[in-house]
Structures are given as structure tokens and as C-alpha cells.
Backbone as CSV, one residue per row, in Angstrom:
resi,resn,N_x,N_y,N_z,CA_x,CA_y,CA_z,C_x,C_y,C_z
1,MET,22.020,3.930,43.383,20.557,4.195,42.649,21.020,3.601,41.297
2,ASP,20.114,2.481,40.630,20.252,2.382,39.123,19.507,3.074,38.182
3,LYS,20.429,3.402,37.225,19.916,4.419,36.397,18.862,3.345,35.366
4,PRO,17.638,4.134,35.091,16.746,3.100,34.366,17.192,3.046,32.994
5,LYS,17.111,1.648,32.604,17.095,1.222,30.989,16.989,2.162,30.307
6,ALA,17.281,2.411,29.214,16.769,3.102,27.862,16.166,2.124,27.394
7,LYS,14.887,2.634,26.643,14.135,1.785,26.052,14.656,1.540,24.594
8,LYS,14.610,0.078,24.123,14.901,0.113,22.819,14.162,0.953,21.805
9,LYS,14.617,1.296,20.822,13.623,1.980,19.418,14.089,1.178,18.228
10,ILE,12.814,0.877,17.628,12.951,-0.003,16.707,12.028,0.790,15.452
11,THR,12.603,0.995,14.277,12.041,0.980,13.045,11.704,0.223,12.072
12,ILE,10.876,0.284,11.773,10.011,-0.633,11.001,9.227,-0.224,9.761
13,ALA,9.401,-0.554,8.549,8.603,-0.211,7.587,7.078,-0.531,7.385
14,VAL,6.152,0.015,7.332,4.657,-0.378,6.941,4.401,-1.561,6.456
15,ARG,5.114,-1.514,5.229,5.061,-3.236,4.306,5.360,-4.248,5.429
16,ASP,6.607,-3.964,6.206,6.897,-5.119,6.828,6.277,-5.372,7.977
17,PHE,5.589,-4.155,8.617,4.838,-4.628,9.752,3.713,-5.018,9.456
18,ALA,3.202,-4.971,8.348,1.462,-5.397,7.496,1.922,-6.909,7.380
19,LEU,2.963,-7.322,7.266,2.816,-8.941,6.903,2.626,-9.561,8.380
20,PRO,1.405,-10.719,7.797,0.865,-11.423,9.100,1.384,-12.291,9.542
21,LEU,1.674,-12.744,10.700,2.509,-13.674,11.623,1.849,-15.100,10.986
22,LYS,0.883,-15.214,11.097,0.076,-16.492,11.019,0.701,-17.127,9.545
23,ARG,1.085,-18.415,9.708,1.776,-19.291,8.282,0.755,-20.383,7.820
24,SER,0.291,-19.861,6.658,-0.724,-20.655,6.149,-0.060,-21.104,4.504
25,GLY,-0.841,-21.866,3.651,-0.373,-22.459,2.478,0.678,-23.139,2.301
26,SER,1.071,-23.582,1.179,2.272,-24.542,1.036,3.627,-23.745,0.458
27,LEU,4.798,-24.371,0.791,5.910,-23.804,0.375,5.970,-23.733,-1.373
28,GLY,5.263,-24.265,-1.950,5.303,-24.623,-3.363,4.798,-23.435,-4.035
29,GLY,3.733,-22.643,-3.363,3.065,-21.505,-4.157,2.566,-20.481,-3.528
30,SER,2.489,-19.373,-4.336,2.615,-17.920,-3.287,1.768,-17.209,-3.993
31,SER,1.063,-16.193,-3.366,0.157,-15.379,-4.027,0.730,-14.392,-4.686
32,PHE,2.372,-14.074,-4.224,3.131,-12.929,-4.758,3.766,-13.471,-6.154
33,SER,3.588,-14.810,-6.351,4.370,-15.443,-7.853,4.178,-14.685,-8.989
34,SER,2.639,-13.678,-8.982,2.831,-12.947,-10.237,3.155,-11.348,-9.975
35,THR,3.758,-11.100,-8.981,4.053,-9.745,-8.463,5.321,-9.340,-10.082
36,LEU,5.447,-7.982,-9.728,6.238,-7.545,-11.243,7.723,-7.132,-10.356
37,PRO,8.604,-6.728,-11.572,9.960,-6.578,-11.049,9.750,-4.914,-10.498
38,ILE,10.349,-4.985,-9.369,10.249,-3.441,-8.924,10.406,-2.181,-9.783
39,ASP,11.301,-2.285,-10.752,11.504,-0.951,-11.668,10.133,-0.625,-12.315
40,LEU,9.658,-2.243,-12.997,8.358,-2.264,-13.878,7.028,-1.556,-12.873
41,GLY,6.842,-1.930,-11.863,6.192,-1.944,-10.726,6.158,-0.316,-10.514
42,GLN,7.271,0.253,-10.090,7.449,1.505,-10.157,7.258,2.421,-11.383
43,GLU,7.443,2.380,-12.520,6.584,2.844,-13.540,5.387,2.971,-13.783
44,ILE,4.538,1.767,-13.432,3.187,1.529,-13.554,2.654,2.490,-12.493
45,HIS,3.455,2.447,-11.264,2.740,3.528,-9.926,2.840,4.994,-10.396
46,THR,4.073,5.345,-11.359,4.509,6.394,-11.957,3.439,7.313,-12.746
47,ILE,3.048,6.157,-13.770,2.058,6.272,-14.901,0.588,6.768,-14.242
48,ILE,0.259,5.864,-13.411,-0.720,6.237,-12.421,-1.206,7.434,-11.806
49,GLN,-0.030,7.882,-10.874,0.122,8.707,-10.261,0.062,10.053,-11.127
50,ASN,0.822,10.138,-12.084,0.683,11.355,-12.868,-0.404,11.701,-13.528
51,ARG,-1.346,10.510,-13.955,-2.548,10.735,-14.622,-3.746,11.159,-13.479
52,LEU,-3.462,10.686,-12.350,-4.575,11.153,-11.209,-4.221,12.352,-10.774
53,SER,-2.849,12.663,-10.965,-2.675,14.319,-10.525,-3.034,15.451,-11.263
54,ILE,-3.230,14.557,-12.822,-3.706,15.753,-13.771,-5.062,15.545,-13.899
55,GLU,-5.808,14.408,-13.449,-7.468,14.600,-13.536,-8.047,14.862,-12.213
56,SER,-7.159,15.191,-10.902,-7.414,15.925,-9.930,-6.554,16.869,-9.436
57,ASP,-6.976,17.926,-9.022,-6.164,19.112,-8.083,-6.257,18.601,-6.696
58,ASN,-6.983,17.526,-6.254,-7.053,17.126,-4.848,-5.896,15.864,-4.529
59,TYR,-5.556,15.208,-5.878,-4.291,14.022,-5.467,-3.151,14.257,-5.059
60,HIS,-2.706,13.778,-4.362,-1.143,14.002,-4.101,-0.732,12.770,-3.747
61,PRO,0.323,12.520,-4.472,1.358,11.293,-4.371,2.279,11.052,-3.661
62,GLU,2.346,9.711,-3.302,3.799,9.552,-2.214,3.777,10.563,-0.722
63,LEU,2.642,10.352,-0.256,2.517,10.842,0.935,3.365,9.874,2.312
64,SER,4.554,10.564,2.588,5.210,10.051,3.695,4.381,10.080,5.141
65,LEU,4.484,8.854,5.885,3.536,8.734,7.251,4.536,8.113,8.131
66,GLN,4.437,8.506,9.163,5.207,7.951,10.216,4.497,8.095,11.772
67,THR,4.640,7.281,12.499,4.203,7.302,13.975,5.055,6.352,15.027
68,LEU,5.109,6.661,16.081,5.631,6.071,17.229,4.507,5.094,18.143
69,LEU,4.725,4.044,18.202,4.011,3.038,19.017,4.779,2.753,20.344
70,LYS,4.349,3.541,21.488,5.076,3.198,22.625,4.856,2.274,23.368
71,GLY,5.744,1.396,23.945,5.847,0.201,24.678,6.353,0.569,25.784
72,ASP,6.144,-0.484,26.794,6.799,-0.549,28.263,8.362,-0.799,28.053
73,ARG,8.535,-1.616,27.252,10.095,-2.143,26.816,10.766,-1.310,25.741
74,PHE,10.056,-1.250,24.682,10.521,-0.645,23.239,9.422,0.241,22.482
75,ASP,10.193,1.284,21.834,9.094,1.748,21.140,9.338,1.514,19.530
76,ILE,8.286,1.621,18.633,8.548,1.075,17.546,7.987,2.365,16.523
77,ARG,8.854,3.106,15.885,8.664,3.809,14.805,8.048,3.146,13.508
78,LEU,6.846,3.057,13.165,6.463,3.011,12.021,6.607,3.896,10.646
79,ARG,7.052,3.639,9.752,7.364,4.462,8.774,7.122,3.963,7.252
80,GLY,6.348,5.028,6.629,6.136,4.202,5.213,5.676,5.390,4.295
81,ARG,5.294,5.279,2.758,4.936,6.287,2.013,3.717,5.503,1.431
82,LEU,2.671,6.303,1.442,1.457,5.617,0.895,1.633,6.284,-0.908
83,ASP,0.811,5.579,-1.729,1.093,5.765,-3.073,0.094,7.010,-3.579
84,GLY,-0.766,7.518,-2.911,-1.611,8.721,-3.126,-2.596,9.090,-2.087
85,ILE,-2.934,10.165,-1.827,-4.054,10.567,-1.172,-5.136,11.698,-1.935
86,PHE,-6.076,11.373,-1.716,-7.164,12.315,-2.566,-7.498,13.529,-1.018
87,LYS,-7.247,14.472,-1.014,-7.478,15.320,-0.154,-9.105,15.986,-0.100
88,GLY,-9.513,16.205,1.401,-10.912,16.461,1.269,-11.429,16.207,2.720
89,PRO,-12.484,16.770,3.074,-13.217,16.756,4.242,-13.070,15.233,4.850
90,VAL,-13.208,14.288,4.115,-12.725,12.908,4.076,-11.751,12.554,3.333
91,PRO,-10.158,12.325,3.977,-9.335,11.972,2.605,-9.645,10.616,2.112
92,LEU,-9.050,10.111,0.641,-9.190,9.050,0.425,-7.527,8.634,0.128
93,ILE,-7.277,7.424,1.016,-6.052,7.013,0.634,-6.191,5.878,-0.217
94,ASP,-5.053,5.625,-1.520,-5.291,4.942,-2.629,-4.027,4.452,-2.859
95,GLU,-4.153,2.946,-2.498,-2.829,2.482,-2.380,-2.540,1.570,-3.926
96,ILE,-1.659,1.550,-4.400,-1.707,1.013,-6.180,-1.085,-0.575,-5.640
97,LYS,-1.576,-1.683,-6.493,-0.807,-2.647,-6.650,-0.743,-2.998,-7.991
98,SER,0.161,-3.733,-8.565,0.032,-4.353,-9.855,0.691,-5.767,-9.995
99,SER,0.047,-6.120,-11.058,0.389,-7.791,-10.950,0.270,-8.250,-12.457
100,PHE,0.798,-9.478,-12.929,0.545,-10.086,-14.295,-0.473,-10.744,-14.206
101,GLY,-0.674,-11.334,-12.575,-1.773,-12.561,-12.672,-2.985,-11.722,-11.776
102,MET,-3.720,-10.884,-12.268,-4.490,-10.270,-11.601,-5.955,-11.247,-10.939
103,ALA,-6.111,-12.227,-11.858,-7.124,-12.662,-11.393,-6.756,-13.436,-9.988
104,SER,-5.769,-13.976,-9.973,-5.089,-15.087,-8.733,-4.865,-13.783,-7.714
105,LEU,-4.814,-12.474,-7.843,-4.347,-11.749,-7.027,-5.525,-11.390,-6.125
106,LYS,-6.753,-11.089,-7.190,-8.056,-10.752,-6.443,-8.682,-11.904,-5.816
107,LYS,-8.234,-13.184,-6.477,-9.188,-14.419,-5.534,-8.321,-14.151,-4.333
108,ALA,-6.905,-13.910,-4.345,-6.283,-14.458,-2.952,-6.601,-12.834,-2.024
109,ILE,-6.856,-11.780,-2.423,-7.242,-10.886,-1.603,-8.734,-11.087,-1.236
110,ALA,-9.703,-11.568,-2.203,-11.078,-11.766,-1.822,-11.335,-13.096,-0.649
111,ASN,-10.084,-13.648,-0.693,-10.589,-14.628,0.197,-9.133,-15.059,1.497
112,ASP,-8.898,-13.697,1.479,-7.980,-13.563,3.016,-8.055,-11.965,3.400
113,PRO,-8.999,-11.723,4.504,-9.021,-10.453,5.066,-7.556,-10.051,5.801
114,ASP,-6.868,-10.993,5.886,-5.406,-10.516,6.412,-4.487,-10.279,5.141
115,HIS,-4.736,-10.257,4.145,-3.875,-10.092,3.123,-3.092,-8.885,3.236
116,PRO,-1.675,-9.105,2.963,-0.902,-7.778,3.276,-0.997,-6.630,2.737
117,TYR,-1.747,-7.032,1.793,-1.985,-5.281,0.688,-2.909,-4.963,1.386
118,LEU,-3.918,-5.771,1.850,-5.191,-5.039,2.950,-4.517,-4.548,4.219
119,LEU,-3.895,-5.074,4.599,-3.015,-4.706,5.857,-2.361,-3.571,5.629
120,GLN,-1.336,-3.558,4.384,-0.804,-2.235,4.510,-1.725,-1.012,4.518
121,THR,-2.372,-1.203,3.568,-3.782,-0.160,3.676,-4.089,0.354,4.745
122,ARG,-4.508,-0.507,5.368,-5.102,-0.048,6.653,-4.320,0.314,7.946
123,VAL,-3.111,-0.154,7.695,-1.871,0.521,8.560,-1.727,2.389,8.156
124,TYR,-1.597,2.573,7.001,-1.616,3.697,6.222,-3.272,4.527,6.734
125,GLY,-3.778,3.955,6.714,-5.213,4.677,7.346,-5.389,4.879,9.061
126,TYR,-4.682,3.794,9.364,-4.661,4.358,10.730,-3.818,5.502,11.146
127,ILE,-2.256,5.371,10.621,-1.372,6.214,11.118,-1.823,7.534,10.605
128,HIS,-2.726,7.793,9.502,-3.387,8.844,8.941,-4.181,9.587,9.952
129,TYR,-5.075,8.948,10.681,-5.671,8.867,12.018,-5.284,9.596,12.981
130,LEU,-4.033,8.744,13.469,-3.409,9.488,14.391,-2.620,10.743,14.234
131,LYS,-2.596,10.894,13.027,-1.683,11.861,12.764,-2.525,13.193,12.486
132,TYR,-3.745,13.241,11.944,-4.707,14.199,11.554,-6.000,13.860,12.480
133,ASN,-6.559,12.981,12.735,-7.436,12.681,13.906,-8.834,12.593,12.905
134,ILE,-8.509,12.232,11.732,-9.407,12.242,10.907,-9.464,10.862,10.172
135,VAL,-10.854,10.003,10.215,-10.596,8.316,9.689,-10.807,8.711,8.272
136,PRO,-9.955,8.180,7.761,-9.817,8.364,5.867,-10.519,6.997,5.306
137,ASP,-10.970,7.234,4.090,-11.476,6.264,3.685,-10.276,5.490,2.787
138,LEU,-10.403,4.424,2.614,-9.356,3.578,1.923,-9.510,2.890,0.945
139,GLN,-8.690,2.642,-0.017,-8.933,2.021,-1.641,-7.808,1.261,-1.851
140,LEU,-7.794,0.158,-2.597,-6.797,-0.798,-3.008,-7.012,-0.570,-4.523
141,ARG,-6.166,-0.024,-4.971,-6.263,0.105,-6.508,-5.297,-1.103,-7.316
142,LEU,-6.060,-1.827,-8.006,-5.213,-2.960,-8.366,-5.180,-2.840,-10.119
143,VAL,-4.066,-2.879,-10.464,-3.478,-2.607,-11.883,-3.392,-4.030,-12.669
144,ASP,-3.896,-4.425,-13.428,-3.347,-5.712,-14.352,-2.561,-5.159,-15.399
145,SER,-1.354,-5.488,-15.403,-0.185,-4.905,-16.287,-0.141,-5.754,-17.438
146,THR,-1.024,-6.857,-17.560,-0.911,-7.591,-18.866,-0.885,-7.068,-20.165
147,GLY,-0.151,-6.880,-20.900,0.132,-6.215,-22.291,0.105,-4.599,-22.266
148,ALA,0.456,-4.092,-21.266,0.484,-2.814,-21.047,1.176,-2.078,-21.745
149,TYR,2.741,-2.928,-22.218,3.793,-2.434,-22.517,3.984,-3.088,-24.004
150,ARG,3.128,-3.047,-24.784,3.168,-3.578,-26.164,3.525,-2.589,-27.056
151,SER,3.215,-1.231,-27.010,3.945,-0.209,-27.831,3.824,0.973,-27.216
152,ARG,4.962,1.465,-27.474,5.232,2.956,-26.993,5.447,4.129,-27.901
153,LYS,5.012,3.786,-29.186,5.348,4.857,-30.232,4.981,6.152,-29.657
154,ASP,3.881,6.426,-28.767,3.201,8.035,-28.927,3.626,8.117,-26.965
155,GLY,4.425,7.187,-26.526,4.674,7.165,-24.811,3.583,6.880,-23.922
156,CYS,2.687,6.450,-24.508,1.274,5.909,-24.078,1.610,4.696,-23.471
157,CYS,1.154,4.309,-22.463,1.059,2.985,-22.055,-0.335,2.463,-21.264
158,PRO,-1.256,1.773,-22.290,-2.274,1.698,-21.862,-2.092,0.423,-20.839
159,LEU,-2.982,1.062,-19.765,-3.351,-0.255,-18.677,-4.442,-0.699,-18.457
160,SER,-4.831,-2.010,-18.610,-6.095,-2.567,-18.417,-6.336,-2.900,-16.751
161,GLY,-7.683,-3.198,-16.490,-7.659,-3.927,-15.336,-7.849,-2.959,-14.145
162,PHE,-8.347,-1.663,-14.050,-7.851,-0.884,-12.930,-9.424,-1.121,-11.996
163,GLY,-9.082,-2.018,-10.958,-9.777,-2.149,-10.078,-9.839,-1.545,-8.449
164,LEU,-10.883,-0.952,-8.033,-11.063,-0.513,-7.013,-11.707,-1.309,-6.047
165,CYS,-11.012,-1.590,-4.896,-11.578,-2.345,-3.743,-11.593,-1.826,-2.589
166,PRO,-12.814,-1.105,-2.297,-13.141,-0.397,-1.162,-12.854,-1.260,-0.009
167,LEU,-12.114,-0.395,1.025,-12.141,-1.401,2.196,-12.914,-0.741,3.432
168,SER,-13.348,-1.498,4.254,-13.830,-1.140,5.190,-13.448,-0.077,6.245
169,ARG,-13.870,0.893,7.003,-12.957,1.809,7.682,-12.390,1.128,9.024
């Protein structure tokens, strides 16, 4: 008697899973051309998360989430860490994205319901639902970092253009 084959297990980050498969646009331009260097983006995230933690006892930054999607031939483990969550009867998942080119980022998101930032936030919402059996509210916090680092005299980094884009459940 043949031994059943073990299923393959694939682990993938939510960010990678949320990338759409459809190919569109030209090779010359990208809606991501105004993204920030990773260390600058992380610094902006930390500033915002610290401020939100001070403003609200219900805010919790950097929540790790994962789920296992089982298939016939393989299983997929989705793992990720959402930027923050406001806990309450209906939790609010808060994803932070920063850019030097906020106008083009807002336009790209408005024109593409499958924009990777929107998909990533929705996947976090789905994983949260699977784990807690509560449909969370979702928001994408867009931060325009233009001019944010002109002065560091008092350790304060003013950030302009906080935009909240509610996403449908």
C-alpha cells in the first residue's frame, strides 16, 4: 500500500500574498516610485504608533497575525504584522503607509480597488476575522512625509497629510 504524500506547506508574508496577479501599466512608471527608504518609513511608523499609543489606551501597535489556508495539495501559512489595532467591540485595524508623493499615491489607490495597500489591509482584516470571529473595521492611514524632517531641534517630527481612507468591510 502506498503511503499518502505529505502536503507541501508554503509560508508567505501577507504583503506578498496581497500583490495582485494581473499585469497592467507600463514598465516605465510605477505607483510605488515615491515610496520611502525602509529605515525612513519605519521611523515614521514608530512616530505615529507612539503618538497613537499615547492618545488611546485601546491602541496596540505591531500585532502579529497568521492563519493556515488548507488545500488539497498544499497548505499556505499567511503571516504578517499589522501596523496597529484599536481594540474594542468592533476592532479597527490601522495600516500606515508613507510616501513622498502623496497625491500620486492617493490617485493610484482611488483608481485601483485592487491596489496592494488596500489588498494587504483587507487580508489582515480577514485573518483577524478568522482568528477572533469578529469582522473588524479597516482603515489605511496615508502619511505625506514631504518636509517632515526639516527640523529636529526638539525631537519633534511634524508630519503633514494624515489621510484616513475607510475601507469597506
